C-alpha atoms as one frame of an Amber mdcrd trajectory, in Angstrom:
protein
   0.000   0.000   0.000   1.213   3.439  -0.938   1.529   5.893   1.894   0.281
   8.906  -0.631  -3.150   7.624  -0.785  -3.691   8.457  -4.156  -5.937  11.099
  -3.577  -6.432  15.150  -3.028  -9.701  14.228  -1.031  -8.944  15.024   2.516
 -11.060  12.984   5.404 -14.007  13.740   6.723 -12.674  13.349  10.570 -16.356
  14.919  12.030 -18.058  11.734  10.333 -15.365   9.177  11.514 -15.838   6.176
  12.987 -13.502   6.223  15.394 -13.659   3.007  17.781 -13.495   1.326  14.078
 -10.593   3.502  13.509  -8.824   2.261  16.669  -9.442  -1.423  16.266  -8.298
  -1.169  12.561  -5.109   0.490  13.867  -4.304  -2.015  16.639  -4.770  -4.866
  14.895  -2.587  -3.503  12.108  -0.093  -2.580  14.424   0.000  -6.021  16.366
   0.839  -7.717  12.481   4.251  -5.622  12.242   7.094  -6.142  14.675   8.239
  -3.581  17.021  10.362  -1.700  14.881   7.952  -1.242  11.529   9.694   1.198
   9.294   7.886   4.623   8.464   6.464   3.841   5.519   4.789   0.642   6.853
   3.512   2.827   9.983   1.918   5.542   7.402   0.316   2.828   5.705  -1.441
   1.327   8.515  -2.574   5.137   9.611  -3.758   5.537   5.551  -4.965   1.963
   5.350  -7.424   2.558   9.103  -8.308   5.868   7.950  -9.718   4.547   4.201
 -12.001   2.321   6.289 -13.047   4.482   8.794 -13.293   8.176   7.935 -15.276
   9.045   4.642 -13.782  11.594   2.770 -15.122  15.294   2.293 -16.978  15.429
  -1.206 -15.078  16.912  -3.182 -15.966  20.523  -4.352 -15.969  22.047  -8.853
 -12.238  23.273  -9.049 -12.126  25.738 -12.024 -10.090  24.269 -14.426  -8.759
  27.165 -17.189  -9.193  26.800 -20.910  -5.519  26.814 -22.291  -5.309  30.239
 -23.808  -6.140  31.612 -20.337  -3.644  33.625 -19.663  -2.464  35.968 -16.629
  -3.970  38.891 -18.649  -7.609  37.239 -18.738  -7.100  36.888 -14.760  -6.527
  40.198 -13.998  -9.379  40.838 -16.961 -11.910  39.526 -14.387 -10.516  40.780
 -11.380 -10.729  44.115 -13.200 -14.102  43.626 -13.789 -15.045  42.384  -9.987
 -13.999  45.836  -8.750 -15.651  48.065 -11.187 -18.845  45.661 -10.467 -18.720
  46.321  -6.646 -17.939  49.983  -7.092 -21.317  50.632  -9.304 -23.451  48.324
  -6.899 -22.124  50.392  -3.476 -22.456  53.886  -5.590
């Protein structure tokens, strides 16, 4: 098991099951010997976590057509301010 994960979803810890969690961890831990390498102690963490804590859903990222450039950016940003200005008077 990879200790990256994989993923850019990031856990849900407020819906976790955490006795699950815990057991998943301790039994994991019992299979290594005493003096499991990093790696194999990040996987265990990963591999409890996985089962345990759902992960948030993930939210629309704007993804930029390729000609966007840094010019369209401040374009829009451009555009923001003169929008608030006219709506506050």
């Amino acid at each position: 098991m990879s200790s990256s994960g994989g993923t850019s979803s990031s856990f849900n810890t407020k819906a976790a099951n955490w006795l699950g969690y815990s057991e998943k961890l301790e039994f994991l831990f019992n299979q290594s010997p005493a003096n499991m390498a990093f790696e194999e102690f990040i996987s265990c963490i990963l591999e409890a976590a996985k089962e345990n804590i759902p992960y948030h859903k993930s939210s629309f990222k704007f993804n930029p057509c390729p000609w966007w450039d840094e010019q369209c950016s401040r374009m829009v940003k451009l555009e923001e301010v003169f929008n608030e200005e006219i709506s506050c008077g």
